[in-house]
Amino acid sequence: MNDEWQFTTPFLRGLAPHTRGELRNRRELWNIAVDDFYPRIEAWFGNFEAGDQLLALKLLLKLQYYSEKDLERYISHSLLPIQQYLFKSGGTLEDLRLVLPPNLGDSADRHAYEILKSWMLNQNQIVRVDQLANVDRGCVLVFFNDTHGTGNQFLREVFSQVRKEDFKAIFVVAVTIAERALLRFQRELEGVKVLPDVPAPSIFDEFTAREVNRLRELGSQVYPKHPFGYGNAGLLVAYHFQCPNNTLPLIWASHEGGNNIVGGKPYPWRPLFAYRPKAKVEQPQATEPASQATPDTSILKDGNDWSDVQLKAVVDHIAGWGLATPAFYQTVCAWFGNFRPEERAAALKIFLTTSYLDIGEVRTLIRDFRTELMAELGRVGGDLGDVILVTTGDEKNSVYHYMYEFIREWHLSIDQVCSLERLSPDQVIDKTLVFFYHTRASGQHFETYHAKRLSELRPRANVFAAYAMSCAAQARFRELRTGAPNRVLYSENVSRTVSNLGADTCETISRIERQLRPNAPVMNPEQTFLSAYYFQCPIDTSSLLWCSQDASEKQRAWAPLFHRISMPSNTIG
């Protein structure tokens, strides 16, 4: 498809040829497909009244967007000043320690794999900030993140655990640092080397006073809490995987994603590049004394006529999830309150069948998969050195985001991770390829888009892994024509579907789902899971667990048990 796109918006249709050329240049630089870029722009311009569309055009042309390749280049180039320091101080790359936040899911985790690969570090050179007591005093620490808008979160949650005097040097590296964050780092992180040492451009640098005032007026409608973005940073930056909330909300606000709540409701606005809030991780309280850790269970009785046995089952199930907090008890009450009296028995059955994986259980499953994989390798005379962890798709599947966890738990080296498109037949001789995605409902997407490429490689074996995998997906992966034996790894507990609940409960769920989402495809009970993870509630989980909406003429009101984070459309199956 060429770039001769026919706009329907009068303003865009009337752009001068040189301006259309500017848009074409942006699309090519940003590496966004034609049929994504232009509809995205047209939808975004539809937010603005005619008198503000010239200002919107300026916003678009001033925006700095980092594609996947751009970030890879930046990560590679950011090593140079660190290398120069090491050379001058008599150190080597082996002295570096890449420090990650204590909790999995931070964007710094996302970049860890790319840094390991680009900087050619060893796996043992990555540590979490709460492990620094075990790090040698002669080491050089590097903290890397894509964006620092105010510096508050970094200083409060990460650097507060660091004793600067214990280490040879400390680098704080980012792609984008707002002026406010940079000034604060320079003031409070004496002796720490901050890169870059100049702030990123913002609307205050690129727009006139009159334009800034108009941006404030528009931003106050879209997201009045922070009309210039969090910390009033007014940044003009977005990345291929995320738009930071320090960027102008006019860029990232999304009423469909619910990230711009105004007066209890999201203001209608379509994003150019959406901001996706980080998943909130509820931490288990089991380490505290029971009297302090366990909230009052009477909260759960509100509106429910459970027997003592049923109440205990609910309380024990919540405790098993590691979510025994007053706030989550309230969430549970609100969720049960969705159901009508004749639906309450089904609701209890759904709840007690649903599985939830916290961060500890996710890591346990990764280790369990490794144990099963080792047994399989042992049968054919191989070992973990023969494994290649394969990433696929635009976002490299969910394994991409948690690559470091797999590398650590499976004891792999960096060169044992590769994207499917970069693998060659020579690389996979006598190798076992592992493909992971957290939830596989059918396997159809993989068969359609990746099986042919895989069949050209001919490895020794293929392993398809997921926390949740339906019986249909298991059968599809086992029967794929890849020219090699196929094996599946999954958790039976996490893979429970609506079909496990019996015909009556299935019918109740199906009826409610039609009332919640009348225009959605009809639920397949054998491919609809009852599971959630600390980082996401998958789209293939029953919408009764994650749907969040007000009542209307066409749909039923619903309060969610777990929150689903909207992501770019990238069905894996």
Coordinates of C-alpha atoms in Angstrom, one line a residue:
M1 CA 0.0 0.0 0.0
N2 CA 1.4 3.4 -0.9
D3 CA 1.1 6.7 1.0
E4 CA -1.6 8.2 -1.2
W5 CA -4.1 8.1 1.6
Q6 CA -7.5 9.7 1.0
F7 CA -8.4 11.6 4.2
T8 CA -12.1 12.3 4.9
T9 CA -11.5 15.1 7.5
P10 CA -11.7 18.4 5.6
F11 CA -8.6 19.9 7.3
L12 CA -6.4 16.9 6.5
R13 CA -7.8 16.6 3.0
G14 CA -6.8 20.2 2.4
L15 CA -3.2 19.9 3.5
A16 CA -0.6 21.4 1.2
P17 CA 1.6 18.9 -0.6
H18 CA 4.7 19.7 1.5
T19 CA 2.8 19.1 4.7
R20 CA 1.5 15.8 3.4
G21 CA 5.1 15.0 2.7
E22 CA 6.0 15.8 6.3
L23 CA 3.3 13.3 7.4
R24 CA 4.7 10.7 5.0
N25 CA 8.2 11.3 6.5
R26 CA 6.9 10.8 10.0
R27 CA 5.2 7.6 9.1
E28 CA 8.4 6.2 7.5
L29 CA 10.6 7.4 10.4
W30 CA 8.3 6.0 13.0
N31 CA 8.0 2.7 11.1
I32 CA 4.2 2.6 11.3
A33 CA 2.1 0.8 8.7
V34 CA 0.1 3.0 6.3
D35 CA -3.2 1.4 7.3
D36 CA -2.4 2.1 11.0
F37 CA -0.8 5.5 10.8
Y38 CA -3.3 7.5 8.7
P39 CA -6.5 6.2 10.3
R40 CA -4.9 6.8 13.7
I41 CA -4.2 10.4 12.7
E42 CA -7.6 11.0 11.3
A43 CA -9.3 9.6 14.4
W44 CA -7.1 11.8 16.6
F45 CA -7.8 15.0 14.6
G46 CA -11.5 14.2 15.0
N47 CA -11.1 15.2 18.7
F48 CA -10.4 18.8 17.8
E49 CA -12.7 21.5 16.6
A50 CA -11.8 23.1 13.3
G51 CA -10.2 26.1 15.0
D52 CA -7.8 23.9 16.9
Q53 CA -6.7 21.6 14.1
L54 CA -3.8 23.7 13.0
L55 CA -2.5 23.5 16.7
A56 CA -3.1 19.7 16.6
L57 CA -1.0 19.5 13.4
K58 CA 1.9 21.3 15.1
L59 CA 1.6 18.9 18.1
L60 CA 1.9 16.0 15.7
L61 CA 4.9 17.4 13.9
K62 CA 6.7 18.3 17.2
L63 CA 6.1 14.8 18.7
Q64 CA 9.2 12.6 19.1
Y65 CA 8.3 9.0 18.6
Y66 CA 10.7 6.1 19.3
S67 CA 10.2 2.9 17.2
E68 CA 11.6 -0.4 18.4
K69 CA 14.7 0.2 16.2
D70 CA 15.1 3.7 17.6
L71 CA 15.2 2.4 21.2
E72 CA 17.6 -0.3 20.3
R73 CA 20.0 2.3 18.8
Y74 CA 19.6 4.6 21.8
I75 CA 20.4 1.7 24.2
S76 CA 23.5 0.9 22.2
H77 CA 24.7 4.5 22.1
S78 CA 24.0 5.1 25.7
L79 CA 26.8 2.7 26.7
L80 CA 29.6 4.9 25.3
P81 CA 29.9 7.5 28.1
I82 CA 29.8 4.6 30.6
Q83 CA 32.6 2.9 28.7
Q84 CA 34.6 6.1 28.7
Y85 CA 34.3 6.4 32.5
L86 CA 35.3 2.7 32.9
F87 CA 38.4 3.3 30.6
K88 CA 39.5 6.4 32.6
S89 CA 38.9 4.7 36.0
G90 CA 40.6 1.4 35.1
G91 CA 37.4 -0.6 35.1
T92 CA 35.8 -3.0 32.6
L93 CA 32.3 -3.9 31.5
E94 CA 32.4 -6.7 34.0
D95 CA 32.2 -4.1 36.8
L96 CA 28.7 -3.0 35.6
R97 CA 25.6 -3.9 37.4
L98 CA 22.2 -3.1 35.8
V99 CA 19.8 -2.3 38.7
L100 CA 16.1 -3.0 38.4
P101 CA 13.2 -1.9 40.6
P102 CA 12.1 -4.3 43.3
N103 CA 8.8 -5.1 41.6
L104 CA 8.4 -6.9 38.2
G105 CA 6.3 -4.9 35.7
D106 CA 8.2 -1.6 35.8
S107 CA 9.3 -0.3 32.3
A108 CA 12.9 -0.7 33.5
D109 CA 12.2 -4.5 33.5
R110 CA 11.1 -4.2 29.9
H111 CA 14.5 -2.8 28.8
A112 CA 16.6 -5.3 30.7
Y113 CA 16.8 -7.9 28.0
E114 CA 17.7 -5.4 25.3
I115 CA 20.5 -3.9 27.5
L116 CA 21.9 -7.4 28.2
K117 CA 22.0 -8.1 24.5
S118 CA 23.2 -4.7 23.3
W119 CA 25.8 -4.2 26.0
M120 CA 26.9 -7.9 26.0
L121 CA 26.5 -8.2 29.8
N122 CA 26.2 -11.5 31.6
Q123 CA 23.0 -12.5 33.3
N124 CA 24.6 -12.2 36.8
Q125 CA 25.2 -8.5 36.1
I126 CA 21.5 -7.8 36.6
V127 CA 20.4 -7.2 40.2
R128 CA 17.3 -5.8 41.8
V129 CA 17.7 -2.8 44.0
D130 CA 16.8 -4.8 47.2
Q131 CA 19.7 -7.1 46.4
L132 CA 22.4 -4.4 46.4
A133 CA 23.7 -5.5 49.8
N134 CA 25.2 -8.5 48.0
V135 CA 26.9 -6.4 45.3
D136 CA 30.7 -5.8 45.5
R137 CA 31.7 -2.2 46.5
G138 CA 33.9 -1.9 43.4
C139 CA 30.9 -2.2 41.0
V140 CA 29.4 0.6 38.9
L141 CA 25.6 0.8 39.1
V142 CA 23.4 1.7 36.1
F143 CA 19.7 2.5 36.5
F144 CA 18.0 2.6 33.1
N145 CA 14.5 3.7 32.3
D146 CA 12.8 5.3 29.3
T147 CA 11.3 8.3 31.0
H148 CA 11.7 10.4 34.2
G149 CA 9.0 13.1 34.3
T150 CA 9.3 14.4 37.9
G151 CA 11.8 11.9 39.4
N152 CA 9.5 11.4 42.4
Q153 CA 8.8 7.7 41.9
F154 CA 12.5 6.8 41.1
L155 CA 13.8 8.7 44.2
R156 CA 11.1 7.4 46.5
E157 CA 10.8 3.7 45.4
V158 CA 14.2 2.9 44.0
F159 CA 17.1 5.2 44.9
S160 CA 16.0 5.5 48.5
Q161 CA 17.4 2.0 48.9
V162 CA 20.8 2.9 47.5
R163 CA 23.9 3.8 49.6
K164 CA 25.9 5.9 47.1
E165 CA 29.1 5.5 49.1
D166 CA 29.1 1.8 48.8
F167 CA 29.8 1.8 45.0
K168 CA 32.5 3.0 42.7
A169 CA 30.1 5.1 40.5
I170 CA 26.4 5.3 39.7
F171 CA 24.8 6.2 36.4
V172 CA 21.1 7.1 36.0
V173 CA 20.3 6.7 32.3
A174 CA 17.1 7.5 30.5
V175 CA 15.8 8.1 27.0
T176 CA 13.8 11.2 28.1
I177 CA 14.3 13.3 31.2
A178 CA 12.0 16.3 31.8
E179 CA 13.5 19.5 33.1
R180 CA 11.9 19.1 36.5
A181 CA 13.3 15.6 37.0
L182 CA 16.8 16.6 35.8
L183 CA 17.0 19.6 38.1
R184 CA 15.9 17.4 41.0
F185 CA 18.4 14.7 40.2
Q186 CA 21.2 17.3 39.9
R187 CA 20.2 18.7 43.3
E188 CA 19.6 15.5 45.2
L189 CA 21.9 13.0 43.6
E190 CA 25.2 14.5 44.2
G191 CA 28.0 12.6 42.6
V192 CA 25.6 10.5 40.4
K193 CA 26.1 10.8 36.7
V194 CA 22.8 11.5 35.0
L195 CA 22.4 10.8 31.2
P196 CA 21.3 12.7 29.2
D197 CA 22.3 15.9 31.0
V198 CA 20.0 18.1 29.1
P199 CA 16.2 18.1 29.4
A200 CA 13.9 16.8 26.7
P201 CA 11.9 19.5 24.7
S202 CA 8.5 20.2 26.0
I203 CA 5.5 22.3 24.9
F204 CA 7.0 25.2 26.9
D205 CA 10.0 25.1 24.5
E206 CA 8.2 24.5 21.3
F207 CA 5.0 26.5 21.5
T208 CA 4.1 30.2 22.0
A209 CA 2.5 31.5 25.2
R210 CA -0.9 31.8 23.4
E211 CA -0.6 28.2 22.1
V212 CA 0.4 26.9 25.6
N213 CA -2.7 28.6 27.1
R214 CA -4.9 26.9 24.5
L215 CA -3.3 23.6 25.1
R216 CA -4.0 24.1 28.8
E217 CA -7.7 24.8 28.1
L218 CA -8.0 21.7 25.9
G219 CA -6.0 19.6 28.4
S220 CA -8.3 20.8 31.2
Q221 CA -11.3 19.3 29.4
V222 CA -9.5 16.0 28.6
Y223 CA -7.7 15.4 31.9
P224 CA -8.2 18.3 34.3
K225 CA -6.1 16.7 37.0
H226 CA -2.9 17.1 34.9
P227 CA -3.7 19.2 31.7
F228 CA 0.0 19.2 30.8
G229 CA 0.6 15.6 31.8
Y230 CA 1.7 14.2 35.2
G231 CA 3.9 16.7 37.0
N232 CA 3.0 19.4 34.4
A233 CA 5.9 18.1 32.3
G234 CA 4.3 18.8 29.0
L235 CA 6.6 16.3 27.2
L236 CA 6.3 15.5 23.5
V237 CA 7.4 11.9 23.4
A238 CA 6.0 8.5 22.8
Y239 CA 7.4 5.0 22.4
H240 CA 6.3 2.1 20.3
F241 CA 5.1 0.2 23.4
Q242 CA 3.8 3.1 25.6
C243 CA 3.1 6.8 25.8
P244 CA 4.3 8.2 29.2
N245 CA 1.8 10.0 31.3
N246 CA 4.2 13.0 31.5
T247 CA 3.4 13.6 27.8
L248 CA 0.6 16.0 27.0
P249 CA -2.7 14.1 27.7
L250 CA -4.0 15.4 24.3
I251 CA -1.7 12.8 22.9
W252 CA -2.5 9.8 25.1
A253 CA -5.9 10.2 26.7
S254 CA -8.4 7.4 25.8
H255 CA -12.0 7.2 26.9
E256 CA -12.0 3.6 25.7
G257 CA -9.0 2.8 27.8
G258 CA -10.4 4.7 30.8
N259 CA -7.2 6.6 31.5
N260 CA -8.7 10.1 31.7
I261 CA -11.5 9.9 34.2
V262 CA -13.3 13.2 34.6
G263 CA -16.0 13.5 37.3
G264 CA -16.1 9.7 37.6
K265 CA -16.4 9.2 33.8
P266 CA -13.8 9.2 31.0
Y267 CA -13.9 12.3 28.8
P268 CA -14.6 11.2 25.2
W269 CA -11.2 11.3 23.4
R270 CA -9.3 9.1 21.0
P271 CA -5.5 8.9 21.6
L272 CA -2.7 9.3 19.1
F273 CA -0.6 7.0 21.2
A274 CA -2.3 5.6 24.3
Y275 CA -0.9 5.7 27.8
R276 CA -1.4 2.3 29.5
P277 CA -1.3 2.4 33.3
K278 CA 1.1 0.0 34.9
A279 CA -0.6 -3.1 36.4
K280 CA -1.1 -2.7 40.1
V281 CA 0.4 -5.6 42.0
E282 CA -1.3 -6.5 45.3
Q283 CA 1.3 -7.8 47.6
P284 CA 0.5 -10.8 49.9
Q285 CA 0.3 -10.0 53.6
A286 CA 1.2 -13.5 54.8
T287 CA 4.4 -12.4 56.4
E288 CA 2.5 -10.3 58.9
P289 CA 0.8 -11.7 62.0
A290 CA -2.7 -13.0 61.2
S291 CA -4.4 -10.4 63.4
Q292 CA -2.8 -7.6 61.4
A293 CA -2.8 -9.2 58.0
T294 CA -6.4 -10.6 57.7
P295 CA -9.1 -7.9 57.3
D296 CA -12.5 -8.2 58.9
T297 CA -14.4 -10.9 57.0
S298 CA -17.7 -9.4 57.9
I299 CA -17.1 -7.0 54.9
L300 CA -17.8 -10.0 52.7
K301 CA -21.2 -10.7 54.2
D302 CA -22.6 -7.4 52.8
G303 CA -25.4 -8.4 50.5
N304 CA -24.5 -12.1 50.6
D305 CA -26.4 -14.8 52.4
W306 CA -23.6 -17.3 52.5
S307 CA -23.4 -20.1 55.0
D308 CA -20.4 -20.2 57.3
V309 CA -18.8 -22.9 55.1
Q310 CA -19.3 -20.8 51.9
L311 CA -17.9 -17.7 53.6
K312 CA -14.8 -19.6 54.7
A313 CA -14.3 -21.0 51.2
V314 CA -14.4 -17.4 49.8
V315 CA -12.0 -16.1 52.5
D316 CA -9.6 -19.0 51.9
H317 CA -9.7 -18.5 48.1
I318 CA -8.9 -14.8 48.5
A319 CA -6.0 -15.7 50.9
G320 CA -4.7 -18.2 48.4
W321 CA -4.5 -15.4 45.8
G322 CA -2.5 -13.3 48.2
L323 CA -5.2 -10.5 48.0
A324 CA -6.6 -10.5 51.5
T325 CA -6.9 -6.8 52.0
P326 CA -10.0 -4.6 52.9
A327 CA -9.8 -3.0 49.5
F328 CA -10.0 -6.3 47.6
Y329 CA -12.7 -7.5 50.0
Q330 CA -14.7 -4.4 48.9
T331 CA -14.0 -5.3 45.2
V332 CA -15.3 -8.8 45.8
C333 CA -18.5 -7.5 47.4
A334 CA -19.1 -5.2 44.5
W335 CA -18.5 -8.0 42.0
F336 CA -20.9 -10.4 43.7
G337 CA -23.3 -7.5 43.8
N338 CA -23.5 -7.6 40.0
F339 CA -25.4 -10.9 40.1
R340 CA -29.2 -11.2 40.5
P341 CA -30.6 -13.6 43.1
E342 CA -31.1 -16.4 40.7
E343 CA -27.5 -16.0 39.5
R344 CA -25.8 -16.1 42.9
A345 CA -25.1 -19.8 43.0
A346 CA -23.4 -19.6 39.6
A347 CA -21.4 -16.5 40.9
L348 CA -20.0 -18.5 43.8
K349 CA -19.1 -21.4 41.6
I350 CA -17.3 -19.0 39.1
F351 CA -15.4 -17.3 41.9
L352 CA -14.2 -20.5 43.6
T353 CA -13.0 -21.9 40.2
T354 CA -11.1 -18.8 39.2
S355 CA -7.3 -18.8 39.5
Y356 CA -5.1 -15.8 40.1
L357 CA -1.3 -15.7 39.7
D358 CA 0.6 -13.2 41.8
I359 CA 4.2 -12.5 41.0
G360 CA 5.5 -15.4 43.1
E361 CA 3.3 -17.9 41.4
V362 CA 4.3 -16.6 38.0
R363 CA 7.9 -17.2 38.8
T364 CA 7.1 -20.7 40.2
L365 CA 5.3 -21.6 37.0
I366 CA 8.3 -20.5 35.0
R367 CA 10.5 -22.8 37.2
D368 CA 8.0 -25.6 36.8
F369 CA 8.1 -25.3 33.0
R370 CA 11.9 -25.5 33.2
T371 CA 11.7 -28.8 35.2
E372 CA 9.3 -30.3 32.7
L373 CA 11.6 -29.1 29.9
M374 CA 14.6 -30.6 31.5
A375 CA 12.9 -33.9 31.7
E376 CA 12.0 -33.8 28.0
L377 CA 15.6 -32.8 27.1
G378 CA 16.9 -35.6 29.2
R379 CA 14.9 -38.1 27.2
V380 CA 16.6 -37.0 23.9
G381 CA 20.1 -36.5 25.4
G382 CA 20.1 -32.7 25.5
D383 CA 20.3 -30.0 28.1
L384 CA 19.3 -26.4 28.6
G385 CA 22.2 -25.3 26.4
D386 CA 20.2 -26.7 23.5
V387 CA 17.2 -24.4 24.1
I388 CA 16.3 -21.3 22.2
L389 CA 13.5 -19.1 23.6
V390 CA 11.7 -17.7 20.5
T391 CA 9.8 -14.4 20.4
T392 CA 7.2 -13.7 17.7
G393 CA 5.0 -10.9 16.6
D394 CA 5.2 -7.1 16.7
E395 CA 5.4 -7.1 20.5
K396 CA 7.4 -10.3 20.7
N397 CA 4.6 -11.9 22.7
S398 CA 4.4 -11.5 26.5
V399 CA 7.7 -13.3 26.9
Y400 CA 9.4 -10.2 25.5
H401 CA 8.2 -8.1 28.4
Y402 CA 9.4 -10.6 31.1
M403 CA 12.4 -11.9 29.2
Y404 CA 14.8 -11.4 32.1
E405 CA 12.6 -13.6 34.3
F406 CA 12.9 -16.5 31.8
I407 CA 16.6 -16.0 31.4
R408 CA 17.1 -16.0 35.2
E409 CA 14.8 -18.9 36.1
W410 CA 15.9 -21.1 33.2
H411 CA 19.6 -20.2 33.5
L412 CA 19.8 -19.2 29.8
S413 CA 22.4 -17.0 28.2
I414 CA 21.5 -14.0 26.1
D415 CA 22.3 -15.7 22.8
Q416 CA 19.6 -18.3 23.6
V417 CA 16.9 -15.8 22.9
C418 CA 16.0 -14.9 19.3
S419 CA 13.0 -13.7 17.3
L420 CA 11.5 -16.2 14.9
E421 CA 12.1 -14.0 11.8
R422 CA 15.9 -13.9 12.6
L423 CA 16.4 -17.6 13.1
S424 CA 18.1 -19.6 10.3
P425 CA 18.0 -23.4 9.8
D426 CA 21.7 -23.6 10.7
Q427 CA 21.0 -22.0 14.1
V428 CA 18.4 -24.5 15.1
I429 CA 20.2 -27.8 14.3
D430 CA 19.7 -30.1 17.3
K431 CA 17.9 -27.2 19.2
T432 CA 14.7 -27.2 21.0
L433 CA 12.6 -24.1 20.3
V434 CA 10.3 -22.7 23.1
F435 CA 7.4 -20.4 22.3
F436 CA 5.7 -18.8 25.2
Y437 CA 2.5 -16.6 25.6
H438 CA 0.7 -16.3 28.9
T439 CA -2.8 -17.3 27.5
R440 CA -3.5 -19.5 24.5
A441 CA -7.2 -20.0 23.7
S442 CA -7.1 -21.6 20.3
G443 CA -3.6 -21.5 18.7
Q444 CA -5.2 -20.3 15.5
H445 CA -3.1 -17.1 15.3
F446 CA 0.2 -18.9 15.6
E447 CA -0.8 -21.5 13.0
T448 CA -1.9 -18.8 10.6
Y449 CA 1.0 -16.4 10.9
H450 CA 4.0 -18.4 12.2
A451 CA 3.7 -22.1 11.5
K452 CA 4.9 -21.8 7.9
R453 CA 8.1 -20.0 8.9
L454 CA 8.7 -22.5 11.7
S455 CA 8.3 -25.4 9.3
E456 CA 11.2 -24.0 7.2
L457 CA 13.6 -24.3 10.2
R458 CA 13.4 -28.0 11.2
P459 CA 14.7 -27.9 14.8
R460 CA 15.0 -31.0 16.9
A461 CA 11.7 -30.2 18.8
N462 CA 9.3 -27.4 19.5
V463 CA 7.7 -26.6 22.9
F464 CA 4.6 -24.3 23.1
A465 CA 4.1 -23.0 26.6
A466 CA 1.4 -20.9 28.3
Y467 CA 0.1 -20.5 31.8
A468 CA -3.4 -21.1 30.4
M469 CA -3.9 -23.3 27.3
S470 CA -7.3 -24.7 26.2
C471 CA -7.7 -28.3 25.1
A472 CA -8.3 -27.0 21.5
A473 CA -5.0 -25.1 21.6
Q474 CA -3.1 -28.1 23.0
A475 CA -4.4 -30.3 20.2
R476 CA -3.6 -27.7 17.5
F477 CA 0.0 -27.2 18.7
R478 CA 0.6 -30.9 19.0
E479 CA -0.7 -31.4 15.4
L480 CA 1.1 -28.5 13.8
R481 CA 3.1 -29.5 10.7
T482 CA 6.4 -28.2 11.6
G483 CA 8.7 -31.0 10.6
A484 CA 9.6 -31.7 14.2
P485 CA 8.0 -33.1 17.3
N486 CA 5.7 -30.6 19.2
R487 CA 5.2 -30.6 23.0
V488 CA 3.0 -28.3 25.1
L489 CA 3.6 -27.0 28.6
Y490 CA 0.8 -25.4 30.6
S491 CA -0.8 -25.3 34.1
E492 CA -3.9 -27.4 34.4
N493 CA -5.2 -25.3 37.3
V494 CA -4.8 -22.0 35.4
S495 CA -6.2 -23.6 32.2
R496 CA -9.7 -24.2 33.6
T497 CA -12.4 -22.9 31.4
V498 CA -16.1 -22.1 31.6
S499 CA -16.9 -25.5 30.3
N500 CA -15.5 -27.0 33.5
L501 CA -18.5 -25.5 35.4
G502 CA -21.3 -27.6 34.1
A503 CA -24.1 -26.9 31.6
D504 CA -26.3 -24.8 33.9
T505 CA -23.5 -22.4 35.0
C506 CA -22.3 -22.2 31.4
E507 CA -25.8 -21.1 30.3
T508 CA -25.9 -18.5 33.1
I509 CA -22.5 -17.1 32.1
S510 CA -23.4 -17.1 28.4
R511 CA -26.6 -15.2 29.1
I512 CA -24.9 -12.5 31.3
E513 CA -22.1 -12.1 28.7
R514 CA -24.7 -11.4 26.0
Q515 CA -26.2 -8.7 28.3
L516 CA -22.8 -7.2 29.0
R517 CA -21.4 -7.2 25.5
P518 CA -24.3 -7.7 23.1
N519 CA -22.2 -7.0 20.0
A520 CA -19.3 -9.3 21.0
P521 CA -18.7 -12.7 19.5
V522 CA -20.6 -15.6 21.2
M523 CA -18.5 -17.1 24.0
N524 CA -16.9 -20.5 23.3
P525 CA -17.0 -22.1 26.8
E526 CA -14.2 -24.4 26.0
Q527 CA -11.9 -21.5 25.1
T528 CA -13.0 -19.0 27.7
F529 CA -10.7 -19.1 30.8
L530 CA -11.4 -18.4 34.5
S531 CA -7.9 -16.9 35.2
A532 CA -6.1 -13.7 35.8
Y533 CA -2.5 -12.6 36.4
Y534 CA -1.1 -9.8 38.5
F535 CA -0.1 -7.9 35.4
Q536 CA -3.2 -8.6 33.2
C537 CA -6.6 -10.1 33.0
P538 CA -6.5 -11.7 29.5
I539 CA -9.1 -11.0 26.8
D540 CA -9.8 -14.7 26.6
T541 CA -10.9 -14.8 30.2
S542 CA -14.7 -14.6 30.8
S543 CA -15.8 -10.9 30.6
L544 CA -17.7 -11.5 33.9
L545 CA -14.3 -11.2 35.6
W546 CA -13.0 -8.0 33.9
C547 CA -15.9 -6.1 32.3
S548 CA -16.4 -2.6 33.8
Q549 CA -19.3 -0.5 32.5
D550 CA -22.3 1.6 33.4
A551 CA -25.8 0.5 32.5
S552 CA -27.4 1.6 29.2
E553 CA -30.4 0.6 27.1
K554 CA -28.3 -2.1 25.4
Q555 CA -26.0 -3.3 28.2
R556 CA -26.0 -4.3 31.8
A557 CA -23.9 -2.4 34.5
W558 CA -21.0 -4.4 35.8
A559 CA -18.2 -4.0 38.4
P560 CA -15.0 -5.9 37.6
L561 CA -13.2 -8.5 39.9
F562 CA -9.9 -7.9 38.0
H563 CA -8.9 -5.1 35.8
R564 CA -8.0 -5.6 32.2
I565 CA -5.4 -3.3 30.6
S566 CA -6.1 -2.5 27.0
M567 CA -3.2 -3.3 24.7
P568 CA -2.6 -2.9 21.0
S569 CA -4.6 -5.3 18.9
N570 CA -2.2 -8.3 18.6
T571 CA -4.1 -11.6 19.0
I572 CA -1.9 -14.5 19.7
G573 CA -4.3 -17.3 20.3

